[in-house]
Amino acid sequence: MTAMTRSTALSAEHEELRATVEAFAREEVAPVIGDLYERGEFPYDIVAKMGRMGLFGLPFPEEHGGMGGDYFALCLALEELARVDSSVAITLEAGVSLGAMPIHRFGSEEQKKTWLPRLCSGEALGAFGLTEPGGGSDAGATRTTARLEGGAWVVNGSKCFITNSGTDITSLVTVTAVTGERPDGRPEISAILIPSGTPGFTVGRKYSKVGWNASDTRELSFDDVRVPEANLVGERGRGYAQFLRILDEGRIAIAALSVGLAQGCVDESLRYAAEREAFGSAIGGYQAIQFKIAEMEARTHTARLAYYDAAARMLAGEPFKKEAAIAKLVASNAAMDNSRDATQVFGGYGFMNEYPVGRFYRDAKILEIGEGTSEVQKMLIARELGLPA
């Protein structure tokens, strides 16, 4: 695909992709996702269709089974999916930016040949094990360990809140683990690839969650899990730095997903405001409703510009850490605020799960937490501005 520019206008290829995913979300996802969400069922059929569309391979080279596109293409797909449902969107986001991207960015050629084709096709999903029960934002406080023994890594520890880690098609999880001590006394953290089904690797039960109920999120534990030394992803001791790069990119993707949810709130509110009558008129004719929807649209537009800018800088090879943090902060705030306002527009019906805005409201809060809390984004922005760490 052609690279994006700083302009807000999409290239012909990007617009074609956006329109295709928009239609898919409306025609294939919207009719079935509400029922799957309420039952807490993973959308296997939808994932398979997204795989056949090439969505899981969007930013990866054709030589490894990808579509030869770019990261912005992934973001556009995420936005359109999240306009309808965030569980489906986060399954794609995590499968690409957390499951496959570490292998693409840092893996050996053998790892890429072995794993990427099935991950790009959507036949398999990958996960990234970073967060631990004793540390979320403080990823440097990793307690999971891996030691070399007889040509194998022996991994012990646990991870929590890991997306795509326990589905029937999950094939691997890449975990961060302490593999030694650095010269300055701080822990040496490396990334190690662990295939599903490896002895000692236990996947916990699905969490009972507030939102994202049709996505897969679990706790993982490792009890003397042995994998070949060649399963090291990237350089030994560079796992923490690698994870920071992956998170910087992932924040742009989560911003795009957040914009999609925010836009979905506008879409639903506009439709409902035209249909719902109160005191003899459609509620969309009342200034109180008009102003609320206008504010929702303004938030969405602003957040979209923020993630477009961050993505453009990333693809141009320019520094983008601050812009990614800004995009994630602004967009997640917009999603949360819009979901609250959309629920208010719907009134009592907004509190009913049969309407999408109720699902949007439940899904929005995690966007201010996952892949870096809003507080972490503010810390990153402050540091990039030169303020004391």
Coordinates of C-alpha atoms in Angstrom, one line a residue:
M1 CA 0.0 0.0 0.0
T2 CA 1.1 3.6 -0.6
A3 CA 2.3 5.4 2.4
M4 CA 0.1 7.9 4.1
T5 CA 0.8 11.6 4.2
R6 CA 0.3 14.3 6.8
S7 CA -2.9 15.2 5.0
T8 CA -6.1 13.9 6.5
A9 CA -7.1 12.7 3.0
L10 CA -6.7 8.9 2.6
S11 CA -5.0 7.4 -0.4
A12 CA -7.2 5.4 -2.8
E13 CA -5.9 2.1 -1.4
H14 CA -6.4 3.2 2.2
E15 CA -9.9 4.4 1.5
E16 CA -10.8 1.2 -0.3
L17 CA -9.6 -0.8 2.7
R18 CA -11.5 1.4 5.1
A19 CA -14.8 1.1 3.1
T20 CA -14.3 -2.7 2.8
V21 CA -13.9 -3.1 6.6
E22 CA -16.7 -0.7 7.3
A23 CA -19.1 -2.9 5.2
F24 CA -17.8 -6.0 6.8
A25 CA -18.3 -4.7 10.3
R26 CA -21.9 -3.6 9.4
E27 CA -22.9 -6.7 7.5
E28 CA -21.0 -9.5 9.3
V29 CA -20.2 -8.3 12.8
A30 CA -23.1 -6.1 13.8
P31 CA -25.9 -8.8 13.4
V32 CA -24.2 -11.4 15.6
I33 CA -21.9 -9.8 18.0
G34 CA -24.4 -8.7 20.6
D35 CA -25.4 -12.3 21.3
L36 CA -21.8 -13.5 21.4
Y37 CA -20.9 -10.7 23.7
E38 CA -23.7 -11.5 26.2
R39 CA -22.8 -15.2 26.2
G40 CA -19.1 -14.4 26.5
E41 CA -18.2 -16.4 23.4
F42 CA -15.1 -15.9 21.3
P43 CA -16.1 -14.9 17.7
Y44 CA -14.3 -17.7 15.8
D45 CA -16.3 -17.3 12.6
I46 CA -15.7 -13.6 12.5
V47 CA -12.0 -14.1 13.1
A48 CA -11.8 -16.7 10.3
K49 CA -13.5 -14.2 7.9
M50 CA -11.1 -11.4 8.9
G51 CA -8.2 -13.8 8.3
R52 CA -9.5 -14.6 4.8
M53 CA -9.8 -10.8 4.2
G54 CA -6.1 -10.5 5.1
L55 CA -6.7 -8.2 8.0
F56 CA -4.3 -10.1 10.3
G57 CA -1.5 -9.7 7.7
L58 CA -2.1 -6.1 6.9
P59 CA 1.3 -4.6 8.0
F60 CA 3.5 -7.6 7.2
P61 CA 5.5 -8.3 4.1
E62 CA 4.2 -10.7 1.5
E63 CA 7.2 -13.0 1.8
H64 CA 6.0 -14.0 5.3
G65 CA 2.3 -14.3 4.3
G66 CA 1.3 -10.7 4.9
M67 CA -0.5 -8.2 2.7
G68 CA 2.5 -5.8 2.2
G69 CA 0.6 -2.9 3.7
D70 CA 1.5 -0.6 6.6
Y71 CA 0.6 0.1 10.2
F72 CA -1.8 2.8 9.3
A73 CA -3.9 0.3 7.3
L74 CA -4.2 -1.7 10.4
C75 CA -5.3 1.3 12.3
L76 CA -8.0 2.1 9.8
A77 CA -9.3 -1.4 10.0
L78 CA -9.4 -1.2 13.8
E79 CA -11.3 2.0 13.8
E80 CA -14.0 0.6 11.5
L81 CA -14.4 -2.6 13.5
A82 CA -14.6 -0.7 16.8
R83 CA -17.4 1.5 15.4
V84 CA -19.5 -1.7 15.7
D85 CA -17.7 -3.8 18.4
S86 CA -14.5 -3.5 20.4
S87 CA -14.1 -7.2 21.3
V88 CA -13.6 -8.0 17.6
A89 CA -11.3 -5.0 17.2
I90 CA -9.1 -5.9 20.2
T91 CA -8.8 -9.4 19.0
L92 CA -7.3 -8.1 15.7
E93 CA -5.2 -5.5 17.4
A94 CA -3.7 -7.9 19.9
G95 CA -3.2 -10.6 17.3
V96 CA -1.2 -8.3 15.1
S97 CA 0.6 -5.7 17.3
L98 CA 1.2 -8.0 20.3
G99 CA 1.1 -11.5 18.9
A100 CA 2.8 -11.2 15.5
M101 CA 4.6 -7.9 15.5
P102 CA 7.4 -8.9 18.1
I103 CA 8.3 -11.8 15.8
H104 CA 8.3 -9.5 12.7
R105 CA 10.3 -6.7 14.4
F106 CA 12.8 -8.8 16.4
G107 CA 12.5 -12.5 15.6
S108 CA 15.0 -14.6 13.7
E109 CA 14.4 -15.5 10.1
E110 CA 13.6 -19.0 11.2
Q111 CA 11.0 -17.7 13.7
K112 CA 9.4 -15.5 11.0
K113 CA 9.2 -18.4 8.5
T114 CA 7.8 -20.8 11.2
W115 CA 5.2 -18.5 12.8
L116 CA 4.2 -15.5 10.7
P117 CA 2.4 -17.2 7.8
R118 CA -0.3 -18.7 10.1
L119 CA -0.5 -15.6 12.2
C120 CA -0.9 -13.5 9.1
S121 CA -3.7 -15.7 7.8
G122 CA -5.7 -15.6 11.0
E123 CA -5.5 -19.4 11.2
A124 CA -3.5 -18.9 14.4
L125 CA -3.3 -16.2 17.1
G126 CA -0.3 -15.1 19.1
A127 CA -0.2 -13.4 22.5
F128 CA 2.2 -11.2 24.4
G129 CA 2.8 -12.0 28.1
L130 CA 4.0 -8.8 29.8
T131 CA 1.7 -7.8 32.7
E132 CA 2.1 -9.7 35.9
P133 CA -0.2 -10.0 39.0
G134 CA 2.3 -7.8 41.0
G135 CA 3.0 -5.2 38.4
G136 CA 1.0 -3.6 35.6
S137 CA 2.4 -0.2 34.6
D138 CA 5.7 -1.1 36.3
A139 CA 6.8 -3.6 33.7
G140 CA 10.4 -3.3 34.8
A141 CA 9.4 -5.2 38.0
T142 CA 9.1 -8.5 36.1
R143 CA 9.2 -11.5 38.4
T144 CA 8.9 -14.3 35.7
T145 CA 12.3 -15.9 35.3
A146 CA 14.1 -17.9 32.6
R147 CA 17.4 -19.6 33.0
L148 CA 19.5 -21.5 30.4
E149 CA 19.9 -25.2 31.2
G150 CA 21.2 -27.8 28.7
G151 CA 20.4 -25.7 25.6
A152 CA 16.9 -24.8 26.8
W153 CA 15.2 -21.9 28.5
V154 CA 13.5 -23.0 31.7
V155 CA 10.7 -20.5 32.5
N156 CA 8.9 -20.0 35.8
G157 CA 6.3 -17.4 36.8
S158 CA 3.0 -16.0 35.8
K159 CA 1.3 -13.4 33.6
C160 CA -2.2 -11.8 33.8
F161 CA -4.7 -10.0 31.6
I162 CA -3.3 -11.6 28.5
T163 CA -5.4 -11.2 25.3
N164 CA -5.8 -14.0 22.8
S165 CA -3.9 -16.4 25.1
G166 CA -6.4 -19.2 25.5
T167 CA -8.4 -19.6 22.3
D168 CA -8.6 -22.8 20.3
I169 CA -6.4 -21.2 17.7
T170 CA -3.8 -19.6 20.0
S171 CA -0.4 -21.0 18.9
L172 CA 2.1 -19.1 21.0
V173 CA 2.8 -16.5 23.6
T174 CA 5.9 -14.3 23.8
V175 CA 6.8 -13.6 27.4
T176 CA 9.2 -11.2 29.1
A177 CA 11.3 -12.8 31.7
V178 CA 14.3 -12.0 33.9
T179 CA 17.3 -13.9 32.3
G180 CA 20.1 -12.4 34.5
E181 CA 21.4 -9.2 36.0
R182 CA 22.8 -6.2 34.1
P183 CA 26.1 -4.6 35.1
D184 CA 24.2 -1.8 36.9
G185 CA 22.5 -4.4 39.1
R186 CA 19.1 -4.0 37.4
P187 CA 17.4 -7.1 36.0
E188 CA 18.2 -8.3 32.5
I189 CA 14.9 -8.8 30.8
S190 CA 14.5 -10.9 27.6
A191 CA 11.6 -12.0 25.4
I192 CA 11.0 -15.8 24.9
L193 CA 8.6 -17.5 22.6
I194 CA 6.5 -20.3 24.2
P195 CA 4.3 -22.5 22.0
S196 CA 0.9 -23.4 23.2
G197 CA 0.7 -26.8 24.7
T198 CA 4.3 -26.8 26.0
P199 CA 4.5 -28.9 29.2
G200 CA 4.3 -26.8 32.3
F201 CA 2.5 -23.9 30.5
T202 CA -1.0 -23.6 32.0
V203 CA -3.7 -21.3 30.7
G204 CA -6.2 -20.2 33.3
R205 CA -9.9 -19.8 32.9
K206 CA -11.4 -16.8 31.2
Y207 CA -11.8 -13.7 33.3
S208 CA -15.2 -12.4 34.2
K209 CA -14.9 -8.9 32.7
V210 CA -16.8 -5.7 32.7
G211 CA -16.3 -5.3 29.0
W212 CA -14.7 -6.9 25.9
N213 CA -16.7 -9.9 26.7
A214 CA -16.4 -11.6 23.3
S215 CA -12.6 -11.4 23.5
D216 CA -10.3 -13.9 25.2
T217 CA -8.4 -12.7 28.3
R218 CA -6.6 -15.1 30.7
E219 CA -3.9 -15.6 33.3
L220 CA -0.9 -17.7 32.4
S221 CA 1.4 -19.7 34.6
F222 CA 4.8 -21.3 33.8
D223 CA 6.2 -24.2 35.9
D224 CA 9.6 -25.3 34.7
V225 CA 8.5 -24.7 31.1
R226 CA 11.3 -25.8 28.8
V227 CA 11.7 -24.3 25.3
P228 CA 14.8 -24.3 23.0
E229 CA 17.4 -21.7 23.4
A230 CA 16.6 -20.6 19.8
N231 CA 13.2 -19.4 21.1
L232 CA 14.8 -16.2 22.4
V233 CA 13.1 -13.3 20.5
G234 CA 15.7 -10.6 19.6
E235 CA 18.8 -10.0 21.6
R236 CA 19.2 -11.3 25.2
G237 CA 18.7 -8.5 27.6
R238 CA 16.8 -6.4 25.1
G239 CA 13.3 -7.7 25.9
Y240 CA 12.3 -4.5 27.9
A241 CA 13.5 -2.2 25.1
Q242 CA 11.7 -4.3 22.5
F243 CA 8.5 -4.2 24.5
L244 CA 8.7 -0.4 24.8
R245 CA 8.9 -0.2 20.9
I246 CA 6.0 -2.5 20.6
L247 CA 3.9 -0.5 23.1
D248 CA 4.7 2.8 21.3
E249 CA 3.3 1.4 18.1
G250 CA 0.4 -0.3 19.9
R251 CA -0.7 3.0 21.5
I252 CA -1.4 4.3 18.0
A253 CA -3.5 1.2 17.3
I254 CA -5.4 1.5 20.6
A255 CA -6.0 5.2 19.8
A256 CA -7.5 4.1 16.5
L257 CA -9.7 1.5 18.2
S258 CA -10.8 4.2 20.7
V259 CA -11.7 6.6 17.9
G260 CA -13.8 3.8 16.4
L261 CA -15.7 3.4 19.6
A262 CA -16.2 7.1 19.9
Q263 CA -17.5 7.3 16.4
G264 CA -19.8 4.4 17.0
C265 CA -21.3 6.4 19.8
V266 CA -21.9 9.3 17.5
D267 CA -23.4 7.0 14.8
E268 CA -25.8 5.4 17.3
S269 CA -26.8 8.7 18.9
L270 CA -27.6 10.3 15.6
R271 CA -29.8 7.4 14.6
Y272 CA -31.6 7.3 17.9
A273 CA -32.1 11.1 18.1
A274 CA -33.8 11.1 14.7
E275 CA -36.2 8.2 15.8
R276 CA -36.9 8.8 19.4
E277 CA -39.7 11.3 20.2
A278 CA -40.3 13.2 23.4
F279 CA -42.9 15.9 24.1
G280 CA -44.2 15.6 20.5
S281 CA -40.9 16.0 18.7
A282 CA -37.8 13.9 17.8
I283 CA -35.2 14.5 20.5
G284 CA -32.6 15.5 17.9
G285 CA -34.5 18.7 17.6
Y286 CA -33.7 19.7 21.2
Q287 CA -30.6 21.8 21.7
A288 CA -29.6 19.8 24.8
I289 CA -29.2 16.7 22.6
Q290 CA -27.7 18.6 19.7
F291 CA -25.0 20.1 21.8
K292 CA -24.2 16.7 23.4
I293 CA -23.8 15.0 20.0
A294 CA -21.8 18.0 18.6
E295 CA -19.3 17.7 21.5
M296 CA -19.1 13.9 20.8
E297 CA -18.3 14.6 17.2
A298 CA -15.7 17.2 18.1
R299 CA -13.9 14.8 20.4
T300 CA -13.9 12.1 17.8
H301 CA -12.6 14.3 15.1
T302 CA -9.8 15.6 17.3
A303 CA -8.8 12.1 18.4
R304 CA -8.7 10.9 14.8
L305 CA -6.4 13.7 13.8
A306 CA -4.1 12.8 16.7
Y307 CA -3.7 9.2 15.7
Y308 CA -3.3 10.0 12.0
D309 CA -0.4 12.3 13.0
A310 CA 1.3 9.7 15.2
A311 CA 0.9 7.1 12.5
A312 CA 2.3 9.4 9.8
R313 CA 5.4 10.2 12.0
M314 CA 5.9 6.5 12.7
L315 CA 5.8 5.6 9.0
A316 CA 8.1 8.4 8.0
G317 CA 10.7 7.1 10.4
E318 CA 10.4 10.2 12.7
P319 CA 10.2 10.1 16.5
F320 CA 6.6 9.4 17.5
K321 CA 6.7 8.4 21.2
K322 CA 5.1 11.7 22.4
E323 CA 2.6 11.8 19.6
A324 CA 1.6 8.2 20.2
A325 CA 1.0 8.9 23.9
I326 CA -1.0 12.0 23.1
A327 CA -3.1 10.1 20.6
K328 CA -3.8 7.3 23.1
L329 CA -4.6 9.7 25.9
V330 CA -6.9 11.9 23.8
A331 CA -8.6 9.0 22.1
S332 CA -9.3 6.9 25.1
N333 CA -10.7 10.0 26.9
A334 CA -13.0 10.6 23.9
A335 CA -14.2 7.0 23.9
M336 CA -15.0 7.2 27.6
D337 CA -16.7 10.6 27.4
N338 CA -18.7 9.7 24.3
S339 CA -19.9 6.4 25.6
R340 CA -21.2 8.1 28.7
D341 CA -22.9 10.8 26.7
A342 CA -24.4 8.3 24.2
T343 CA -25.8 6.3 27.1
Q344 CA -27.4 9.6 28.3
V345 CA -28.9 10.3 24.9
F346 CA -30.5 6.9 24.9
G347 CA -31.8 7.4 28.5
G348 CA -33.1 4.2 30.0
Y349 CA -32.6 2.3 26.8
G350 CA -28.9 3.1 27.0
F351 CA -28.8 1.0 30.2
M352 CA -30.1 -2.0 28.3
N353 CA -27.6 -4.5 26.8
E354 CA -29.8 -4.9 23.7
Y355 CA -28.5 -1.5 22.5
P356 CA -24.9 -1.1 21.3
V357 CA -24.3 2.0 23.4
G358 CA -24.6 -0.1 26.6
R359 CA -21.8 -2.4 25.2
F360 CA -19.8 0.7 24.2
Y361 CA -20.0 2.0 27.7
R362 CA -18.8 -1.3 29.2
D363 CA -16.0 -1.5 26.7
A364 CA -14.7 2.1 27.0
K365 CA -13.1 2.1 30.4
I366 CA -10.3 -0.4 29.6
L367 CA -9.1 1.9 26.9
E368 CA -7.9 4.3 29.6
I369 CA -6.0 1.4 31.2
G370 CA -4.7 -1.2 28.7
E371 CA -1.4 -0.7 26.8
G372 CA -0.4 2.1 29.2
T373 CA -2.8 3.9 31.6
S374 CA -3.7 7.5 31.0
E375 CA -1.4 8.4 33.9
V376 CA 1.5 6.6 32.1
Q377 CA 0.7 8.5 28.9
K378 CA 1.0 11.8 30.8
M379 CA 4.3 10.7 32.3
L380 CA 5.6 9.9 28.8
I381 CA 4.4 13.3 27.4
A382 CA 6.0 15.1 30.3
R383 CA 9.3 13.3 29.8
E384 CA 9.3 14.0 26.1
L385 CA 8.8 17.7 26.9
G386 CA 12.0 17.6 28.9
L387 CA 10.5 17.7 32.4
P388 CA 12.4 15.8 35.1
A389 CA 11.8 12.0 35.2

